[in-house]
Coordinates of C-alpha atoms and ligand atoms in Angstrom, one line a residue:
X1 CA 3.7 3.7 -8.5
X2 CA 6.9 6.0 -9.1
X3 CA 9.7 6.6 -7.9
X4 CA 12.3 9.3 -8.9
X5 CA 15.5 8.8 -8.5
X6 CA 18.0 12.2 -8.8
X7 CA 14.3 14.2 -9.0
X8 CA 15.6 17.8 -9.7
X9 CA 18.2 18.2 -12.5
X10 CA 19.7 21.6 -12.4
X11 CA 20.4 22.6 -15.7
X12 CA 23.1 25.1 -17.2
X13 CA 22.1 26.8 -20.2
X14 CA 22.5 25.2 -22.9
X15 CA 21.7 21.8 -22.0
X16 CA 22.0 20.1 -25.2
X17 CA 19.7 19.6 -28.3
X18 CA 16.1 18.8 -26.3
X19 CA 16.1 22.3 -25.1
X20 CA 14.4 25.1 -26.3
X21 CA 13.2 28.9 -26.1
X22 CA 11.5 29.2 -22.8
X23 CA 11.2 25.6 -22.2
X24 CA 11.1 25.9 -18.2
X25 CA 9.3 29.3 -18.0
X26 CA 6.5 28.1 -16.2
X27 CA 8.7 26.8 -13.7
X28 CA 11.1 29.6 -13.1
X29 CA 8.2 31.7 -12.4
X30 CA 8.3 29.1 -8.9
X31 CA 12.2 29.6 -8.3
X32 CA 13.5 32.1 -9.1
X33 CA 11.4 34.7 -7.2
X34 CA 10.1 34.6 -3.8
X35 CA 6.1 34.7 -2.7
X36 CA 4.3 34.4 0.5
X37 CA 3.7 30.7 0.6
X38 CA 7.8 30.0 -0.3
X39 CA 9.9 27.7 2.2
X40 CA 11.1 30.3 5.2
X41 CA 14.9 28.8 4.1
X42 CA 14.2 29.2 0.3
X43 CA 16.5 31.2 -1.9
X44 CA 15.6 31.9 -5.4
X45 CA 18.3 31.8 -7.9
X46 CA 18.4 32.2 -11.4
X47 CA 20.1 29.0 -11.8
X48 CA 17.6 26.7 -10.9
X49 CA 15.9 24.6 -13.6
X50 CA 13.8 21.9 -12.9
X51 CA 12.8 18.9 -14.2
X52 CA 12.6 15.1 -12.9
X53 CA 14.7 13.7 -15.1
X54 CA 15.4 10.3 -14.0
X55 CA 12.5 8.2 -13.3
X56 CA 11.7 4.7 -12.3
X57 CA 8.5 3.2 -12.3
X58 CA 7.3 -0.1 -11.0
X59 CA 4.3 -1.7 -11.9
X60 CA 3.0 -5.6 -11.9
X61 CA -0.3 -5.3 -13.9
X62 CA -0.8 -5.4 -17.9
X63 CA -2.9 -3.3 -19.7
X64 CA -6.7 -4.3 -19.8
X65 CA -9.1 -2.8 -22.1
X66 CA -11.2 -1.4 -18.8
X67 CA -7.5 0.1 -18.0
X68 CA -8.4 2.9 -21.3
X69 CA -10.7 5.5 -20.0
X70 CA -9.2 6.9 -17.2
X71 CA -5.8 7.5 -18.6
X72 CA -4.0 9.1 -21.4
X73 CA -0.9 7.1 -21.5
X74 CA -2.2 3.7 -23.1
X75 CA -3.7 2.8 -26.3
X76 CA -5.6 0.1 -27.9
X77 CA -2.7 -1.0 -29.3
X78 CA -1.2 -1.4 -26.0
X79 CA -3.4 -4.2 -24.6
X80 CA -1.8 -7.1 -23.2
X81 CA 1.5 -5.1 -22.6
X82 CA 2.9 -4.1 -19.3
X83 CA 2.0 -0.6 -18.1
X84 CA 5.5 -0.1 -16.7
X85 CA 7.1 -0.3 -20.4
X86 CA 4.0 1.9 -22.0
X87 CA 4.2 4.4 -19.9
X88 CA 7.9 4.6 -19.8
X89 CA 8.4 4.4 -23.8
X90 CA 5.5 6.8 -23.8
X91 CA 7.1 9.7 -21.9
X92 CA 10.5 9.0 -23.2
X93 CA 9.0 10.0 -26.7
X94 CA 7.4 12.6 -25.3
X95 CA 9.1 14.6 -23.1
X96 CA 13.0 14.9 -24.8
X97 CA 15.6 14.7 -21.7
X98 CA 13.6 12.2 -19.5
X99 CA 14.5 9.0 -19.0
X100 CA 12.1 6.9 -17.7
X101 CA 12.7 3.1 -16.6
X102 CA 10.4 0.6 -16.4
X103 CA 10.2 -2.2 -13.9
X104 CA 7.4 -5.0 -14.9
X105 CA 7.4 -6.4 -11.0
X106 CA 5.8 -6.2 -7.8
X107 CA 7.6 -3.7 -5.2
X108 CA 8.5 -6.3 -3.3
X109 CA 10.4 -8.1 -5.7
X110 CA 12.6 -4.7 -5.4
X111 CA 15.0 -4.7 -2.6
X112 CA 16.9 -1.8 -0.3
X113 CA 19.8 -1.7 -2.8
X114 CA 17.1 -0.6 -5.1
X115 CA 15.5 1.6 -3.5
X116 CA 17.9 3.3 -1.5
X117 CA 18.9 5.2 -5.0
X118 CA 16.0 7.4 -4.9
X119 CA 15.5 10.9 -3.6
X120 CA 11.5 10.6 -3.5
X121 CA 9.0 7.3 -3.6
X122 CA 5.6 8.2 -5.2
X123 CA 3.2 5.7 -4.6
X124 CA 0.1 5.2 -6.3
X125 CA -1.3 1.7 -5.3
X126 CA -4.3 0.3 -4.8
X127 CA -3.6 -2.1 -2.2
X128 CA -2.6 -1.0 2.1
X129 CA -0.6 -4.2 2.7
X130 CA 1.6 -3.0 -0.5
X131 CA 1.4 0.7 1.2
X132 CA 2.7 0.0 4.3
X133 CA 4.7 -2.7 2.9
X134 CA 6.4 0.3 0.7
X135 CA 6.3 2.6 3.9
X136 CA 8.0 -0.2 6.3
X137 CA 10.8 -0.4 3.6
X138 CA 11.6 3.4 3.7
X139 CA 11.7 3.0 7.6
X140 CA 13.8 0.3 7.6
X141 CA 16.5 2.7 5.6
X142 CA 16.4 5.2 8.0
X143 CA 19.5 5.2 10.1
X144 CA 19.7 6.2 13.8
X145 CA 21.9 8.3 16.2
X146 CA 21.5 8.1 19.8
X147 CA 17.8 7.7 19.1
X148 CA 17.9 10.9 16.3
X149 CA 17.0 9.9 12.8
X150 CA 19.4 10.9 10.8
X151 CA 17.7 13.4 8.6
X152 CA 20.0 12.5 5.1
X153 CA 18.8 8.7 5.5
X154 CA 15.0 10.4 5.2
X155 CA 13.6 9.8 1.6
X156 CA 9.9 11.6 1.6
X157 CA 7.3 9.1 0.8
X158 CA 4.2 11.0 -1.1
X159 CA 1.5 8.9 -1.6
X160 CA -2.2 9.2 -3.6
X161 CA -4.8 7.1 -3.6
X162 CA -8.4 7.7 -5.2
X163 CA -11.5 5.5 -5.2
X164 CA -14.3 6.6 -7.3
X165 CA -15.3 10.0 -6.3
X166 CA -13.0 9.9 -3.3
X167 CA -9.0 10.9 -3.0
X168 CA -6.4 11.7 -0.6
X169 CA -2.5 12.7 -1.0
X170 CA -0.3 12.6 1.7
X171 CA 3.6 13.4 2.4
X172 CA 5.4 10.9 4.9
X173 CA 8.4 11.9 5.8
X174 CA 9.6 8.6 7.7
X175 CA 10.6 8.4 10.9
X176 CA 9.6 12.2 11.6
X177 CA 5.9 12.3 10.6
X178 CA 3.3 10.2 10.3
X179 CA 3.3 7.2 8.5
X180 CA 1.0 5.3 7.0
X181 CA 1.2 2.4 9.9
X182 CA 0.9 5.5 12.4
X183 CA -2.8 6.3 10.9
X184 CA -3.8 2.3 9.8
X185 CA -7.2 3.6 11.7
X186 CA -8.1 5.8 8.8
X187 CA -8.1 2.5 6.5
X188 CA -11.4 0.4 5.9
X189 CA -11.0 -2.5 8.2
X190 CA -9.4 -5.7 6.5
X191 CA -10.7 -7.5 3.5
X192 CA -8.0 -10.0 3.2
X193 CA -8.2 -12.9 6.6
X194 CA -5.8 -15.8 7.6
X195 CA -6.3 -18.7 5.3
X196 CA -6.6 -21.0 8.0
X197 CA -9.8 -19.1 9.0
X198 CA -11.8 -19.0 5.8
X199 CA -10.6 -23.2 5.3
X200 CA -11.6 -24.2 8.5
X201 CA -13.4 -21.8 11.2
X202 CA -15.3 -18.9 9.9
X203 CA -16.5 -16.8 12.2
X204 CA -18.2 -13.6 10.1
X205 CA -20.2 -13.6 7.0
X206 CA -17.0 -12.2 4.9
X207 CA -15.3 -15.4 5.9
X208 CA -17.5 -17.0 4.2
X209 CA -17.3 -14.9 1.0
X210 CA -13.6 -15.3 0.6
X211 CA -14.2 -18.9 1.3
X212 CA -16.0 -19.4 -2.1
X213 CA -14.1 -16.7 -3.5
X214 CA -11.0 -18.2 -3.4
X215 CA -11.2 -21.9 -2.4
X216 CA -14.3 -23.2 -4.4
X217 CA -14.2 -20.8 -7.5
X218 CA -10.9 -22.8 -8.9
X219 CA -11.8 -25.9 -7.6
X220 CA -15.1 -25.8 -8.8
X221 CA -15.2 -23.6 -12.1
X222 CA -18.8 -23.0 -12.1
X223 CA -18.4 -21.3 -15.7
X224 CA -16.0 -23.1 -17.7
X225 CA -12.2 -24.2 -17.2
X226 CA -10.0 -20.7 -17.1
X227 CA -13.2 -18.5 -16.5
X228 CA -12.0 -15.8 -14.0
X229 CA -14.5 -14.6 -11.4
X230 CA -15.6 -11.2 -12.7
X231 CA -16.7 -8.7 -10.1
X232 CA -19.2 -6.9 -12.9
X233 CA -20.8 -10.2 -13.9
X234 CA -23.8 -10.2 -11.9
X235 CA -24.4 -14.0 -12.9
X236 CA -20.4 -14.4 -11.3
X237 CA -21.6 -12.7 -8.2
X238 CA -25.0 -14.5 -7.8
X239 CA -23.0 -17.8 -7.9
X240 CA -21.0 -16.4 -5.1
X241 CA -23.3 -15.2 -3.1
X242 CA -25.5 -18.8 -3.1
X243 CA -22.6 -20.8 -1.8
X244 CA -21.3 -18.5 0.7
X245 CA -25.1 -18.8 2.1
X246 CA -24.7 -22.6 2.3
X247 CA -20.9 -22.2 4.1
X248 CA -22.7 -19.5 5.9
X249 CA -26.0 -22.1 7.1
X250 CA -23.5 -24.9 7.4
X251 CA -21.6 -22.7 10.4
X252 CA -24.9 -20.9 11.5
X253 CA -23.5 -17.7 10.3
X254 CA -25.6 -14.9 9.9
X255 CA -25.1 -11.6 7.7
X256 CA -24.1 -13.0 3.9
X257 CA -25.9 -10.1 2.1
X258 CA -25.5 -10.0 -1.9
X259 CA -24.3 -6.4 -1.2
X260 CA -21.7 -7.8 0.8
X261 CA -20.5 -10.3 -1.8
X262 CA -20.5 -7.8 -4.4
X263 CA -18.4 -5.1 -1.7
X264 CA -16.2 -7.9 -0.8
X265 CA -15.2 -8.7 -4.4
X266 CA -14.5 -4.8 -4.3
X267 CA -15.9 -3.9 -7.6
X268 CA -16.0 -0.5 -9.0
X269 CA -18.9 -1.0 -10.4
X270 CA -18.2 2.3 -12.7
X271 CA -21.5 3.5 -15.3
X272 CA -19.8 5.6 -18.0
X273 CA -21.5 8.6 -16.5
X274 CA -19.0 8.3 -14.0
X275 CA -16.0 7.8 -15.7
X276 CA -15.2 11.3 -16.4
X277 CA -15.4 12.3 -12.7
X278 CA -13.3 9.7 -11.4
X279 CA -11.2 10.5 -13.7
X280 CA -11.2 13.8 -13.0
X281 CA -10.5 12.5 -9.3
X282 CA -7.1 10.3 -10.7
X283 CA -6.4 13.4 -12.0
X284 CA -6.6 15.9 -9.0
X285 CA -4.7 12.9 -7.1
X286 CA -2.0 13.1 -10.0
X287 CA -1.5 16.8 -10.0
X288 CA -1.4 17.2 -6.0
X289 CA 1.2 14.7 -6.0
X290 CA 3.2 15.8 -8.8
X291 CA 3.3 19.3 -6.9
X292 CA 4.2 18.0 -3.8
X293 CA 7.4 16.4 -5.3
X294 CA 8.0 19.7 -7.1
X295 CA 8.2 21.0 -3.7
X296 CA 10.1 18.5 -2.0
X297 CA 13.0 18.2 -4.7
X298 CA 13.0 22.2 -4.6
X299 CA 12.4 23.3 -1.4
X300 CA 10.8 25.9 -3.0
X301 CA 7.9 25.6 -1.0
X302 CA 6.4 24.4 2.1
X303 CA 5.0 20.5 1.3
X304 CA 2.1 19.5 2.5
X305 CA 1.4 18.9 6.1
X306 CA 0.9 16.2 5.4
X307 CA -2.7 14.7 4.5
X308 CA -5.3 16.1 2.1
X309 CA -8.1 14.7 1.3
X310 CA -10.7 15.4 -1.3
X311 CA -14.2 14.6 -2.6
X312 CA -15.9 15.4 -5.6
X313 CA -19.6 13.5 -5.0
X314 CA -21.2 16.8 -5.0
X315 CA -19.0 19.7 -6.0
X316 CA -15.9 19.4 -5.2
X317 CA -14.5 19.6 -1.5
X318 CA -11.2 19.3 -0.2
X319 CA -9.7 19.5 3.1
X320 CA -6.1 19.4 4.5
X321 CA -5.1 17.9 8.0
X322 CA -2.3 16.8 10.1
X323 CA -2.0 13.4 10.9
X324 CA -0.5 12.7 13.7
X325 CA 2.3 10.2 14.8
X326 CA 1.4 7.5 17.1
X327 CA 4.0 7.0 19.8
X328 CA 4.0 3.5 19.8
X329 CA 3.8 3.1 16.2
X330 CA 4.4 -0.7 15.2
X331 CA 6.4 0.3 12.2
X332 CA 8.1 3.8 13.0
X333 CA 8.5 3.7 16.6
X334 CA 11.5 2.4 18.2
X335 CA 9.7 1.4 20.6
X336 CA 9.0 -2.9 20.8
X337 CA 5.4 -3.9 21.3
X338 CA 4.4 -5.2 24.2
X339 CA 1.7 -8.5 23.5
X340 CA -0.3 -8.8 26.4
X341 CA -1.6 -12.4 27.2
X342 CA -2.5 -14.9 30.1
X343 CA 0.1 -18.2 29.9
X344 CA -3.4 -20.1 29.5
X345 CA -4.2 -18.0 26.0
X346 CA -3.5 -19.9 22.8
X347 CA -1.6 -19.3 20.4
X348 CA -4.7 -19.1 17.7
X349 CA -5.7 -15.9 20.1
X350 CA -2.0 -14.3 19.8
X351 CA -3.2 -14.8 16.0
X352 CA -6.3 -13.2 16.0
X353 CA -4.6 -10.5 18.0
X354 CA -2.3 -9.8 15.3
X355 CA -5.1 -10.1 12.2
X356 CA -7.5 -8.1 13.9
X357 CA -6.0 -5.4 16.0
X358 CA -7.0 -2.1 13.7
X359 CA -3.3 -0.9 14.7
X360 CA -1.9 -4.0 13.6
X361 CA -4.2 -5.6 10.6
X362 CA -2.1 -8.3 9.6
X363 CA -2.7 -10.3 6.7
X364 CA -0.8 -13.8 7.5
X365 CA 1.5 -13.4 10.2
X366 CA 4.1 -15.8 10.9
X367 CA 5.5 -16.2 14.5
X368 CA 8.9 -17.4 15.6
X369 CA 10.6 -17.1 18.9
X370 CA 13.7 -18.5 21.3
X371 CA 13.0 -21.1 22.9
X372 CA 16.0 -22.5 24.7
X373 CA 18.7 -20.7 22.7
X374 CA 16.6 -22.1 19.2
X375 CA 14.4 -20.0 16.8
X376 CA 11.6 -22.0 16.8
X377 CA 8.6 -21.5 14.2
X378 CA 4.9 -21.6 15.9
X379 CA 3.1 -20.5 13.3
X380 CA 3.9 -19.8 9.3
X381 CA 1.1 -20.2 7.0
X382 CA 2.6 -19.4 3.7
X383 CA 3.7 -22.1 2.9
X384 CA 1.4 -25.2 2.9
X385 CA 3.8 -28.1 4.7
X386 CA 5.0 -25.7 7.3
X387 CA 1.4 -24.6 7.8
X388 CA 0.6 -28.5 8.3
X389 CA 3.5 -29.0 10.7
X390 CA 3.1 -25.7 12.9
X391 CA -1.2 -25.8 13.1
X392 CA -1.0 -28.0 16.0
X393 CA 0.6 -25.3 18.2
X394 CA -2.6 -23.1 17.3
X395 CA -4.7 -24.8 20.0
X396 CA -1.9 -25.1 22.6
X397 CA -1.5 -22.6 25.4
X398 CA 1.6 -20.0 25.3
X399 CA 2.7 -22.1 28.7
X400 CA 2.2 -24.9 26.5
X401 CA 4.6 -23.9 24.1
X402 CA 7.5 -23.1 26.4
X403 CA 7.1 -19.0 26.1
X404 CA 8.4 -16.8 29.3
X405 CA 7.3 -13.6 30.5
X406 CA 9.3 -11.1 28.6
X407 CA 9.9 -13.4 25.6
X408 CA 10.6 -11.7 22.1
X409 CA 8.6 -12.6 19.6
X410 CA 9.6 -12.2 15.9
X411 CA 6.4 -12.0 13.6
X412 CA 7.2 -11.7 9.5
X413 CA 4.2 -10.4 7.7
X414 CA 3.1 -9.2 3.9
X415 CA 2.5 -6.0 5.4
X416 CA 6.2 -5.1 5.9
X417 CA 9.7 -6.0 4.8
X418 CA 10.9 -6.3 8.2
X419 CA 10.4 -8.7 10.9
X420 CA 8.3 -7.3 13.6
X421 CA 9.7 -7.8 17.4
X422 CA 6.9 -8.2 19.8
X423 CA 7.5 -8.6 23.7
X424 CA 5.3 -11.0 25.2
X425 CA 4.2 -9.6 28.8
X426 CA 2.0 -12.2 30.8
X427 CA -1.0 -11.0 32.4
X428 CA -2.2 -13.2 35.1
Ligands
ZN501 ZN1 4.2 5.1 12.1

């Protein structure tokens, strides 16, 4: 991912010794004359020369040799190095005047102070819980007046995605249009589920899988001490699907398919004929992106509203749509979420709620409330002692546990910087 921090630049004449004859004509042509398809507020001027000067980019991964063909920012030589630092020294080199700064971390080691600097986020990540994580932070900066966002807290969110063939770009404009919480719907239903269910109750085959994914392939090492599980090694995925059959047979679960191991290890099982089209895909992704921060740091024109999506399988198709906001939005609507339960549910089903709603799709929630004047933890799975401690309240009944009608809940997930208030409303 991107972000750009003071995105437009406007330049005098003159701007020192990276500039050249006609460096920025291509971009003039966009501001400084008017068209059919410009902003209804823009103004061209002659002034206005663009160019994202000041750039940060985050990214956690190093470079892998699979990492080569679908870019053009990494080199052989690169392997093993972070991609932040490549691709920063690599456009610092290359385009005189920008300065790009690298961040070898995970977003969330990044905190408001950081990214309250920027003008625009662009994200391009792979994963929804670090989406949403990304698009709760930008919520959680927005500031309100008498229930009015106010519109100079807003920092546009544009985000891209591809997968193979497949690719969508989207603008987010937080707190006024739909975010990516608002449309979690659109999203492939969960891969990742609560710990506690693959150890000790699975209840679908893809429990099961992630069982021997993650539990019994370190433990048990089936091809040599440091070997990781490889998604394109169909040995690797053969061992994987064989044990999940026996978890499966041990807790008469039916449905572990070798197709399902090998989706749930979410391989991209690429043949080199594809790799120029889904390249061709990142790239699309890239460029619709790239345009729509153009347009946001310009106002030159209109920015997209707000979701496209694209598809080159067979030709190439796109399609632009409006996503809508949801009114009771978990993350961008002020208004709390009500949790409806019976005092006799457990606290285990108040879990399952939270993992499994589509709306919600939790990864590992962890639930606190007041209970005579004290925050009191139920349920916090992170870390393994307090996991110990609070499993016991998993089985007992929200009467059990001393919870009132009308009782705020406070639930901390992956999926979002912020705690989540939930209002618990007994049905009888
Ligand atoms: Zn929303």
């Amino acid at each position: 991912m991107a972000e750009m921090e003071e995105p437009m630049v406007v330049d005098g004449v003159g701007g020192g010794s990276c500039e050249w004859e006609g460096r920025w004509n291509h971009v003039t042509k966009f501001l400084e004359r008017s068209g059919p398809f410009t902003h209804p507020d823009f103004e061209p001027s002659t002034e206005a020369l663009s160019g994202f000067r000041n750039i940060d980019v985050v990214d956690m991964d190093t470079i892998d040799v699979s990492n080569l063909n679908r870019q053009f920012l990494f080199r052989s030589k690169d392997v093993g190095r972070p991609k932040a630092d490549v691709a920063a020294d690599f456009i610092n080199s290359r385009i005189p005047g920008c300065r790009v700064v690298p961040h070898f971390k995970k977003i969330q080691d990044l905190d408001e102070t950081f990214y309250r600097r920027f003008h625009i986020i662009v994200c391009g990540l792979d994963s929804i819980v670090a989406r949403r994580w990304m698009n709760g932070m930008l919520i959680s900066l927005l500031v309100y007046e008498d229930g009015e966002v106010d519109q100079t807290s807003i920092i546009p969110l544009v985000d891209g995605g591809t997968e193979g063939f497949k690719g969508n770009a989207r603008v987010i404009l937080p707190g006024l249009t739909a975010c990516i919480d608002c449309t979690l719907e659109l999203y492939p239903p969960q891969i990742n589920f609560p710990m506690c269910t693959i150890a000790t109750m699975p209840r679908l085959p893809e429990h099961c899988i992630e069982y021997v994914r993650i539990l019994l392939w370190p433990k048990e090492m089936p091809f040599g001490d440091a070997i990781a599980l490889d998604g394109d090694d169909p040995e690797h995925i053969q061992w994987v699907f064989q044990r999940s059959l026996e978890r499966a047979a041990e807790f008469s679960i039916t449905g572990v398919t070798y197709r399902l191991t090998q989706g749930e290890h979410k391989t991209a099982h690429l043949l080199p004929v594809c790799v120029l089209t889904t390249l061709f895909s990142a790239f699309c992704d890239a460029a619709a992106c790239a345009t729509e921060v153009f347009k946001l740091a310009t106002s030159a024109y209109v920015p997209l509203c707000n979701y496209m999506v694209f598809n080159d399988v067979d030709g190439l198709y796109t399609y632009t749509f409006e996503a809508e906001r949801k009114e009771n939005c978990s993350a961008c609507s002020q208004i709390p979420q009500d949790l409806g339960f019976s005092p006799s549910s457990t606290l285990q089903e108040v879990l399952n709620y939270l993992t499994e709603s589509v709306s919600l799709q939790m990864k590992s929630p962890a639930i606190t409330a007041k209970v005579e004047g004290k925050s009191k933890t139920l349920y916090l799975q992170s870390v393994a002692s307090i996991e110990q401690r609070t499993r016991p309240n998993l089985s007992k009944t929200l009467r059990d546990l001393g919870l009132k009608d009308g009782q705020e809940l406070a639930v901390a997930d992956v999926t979002s910087p912020q705690t989540m208030l939930f209002r618990l409303c007994f049905t009888s």
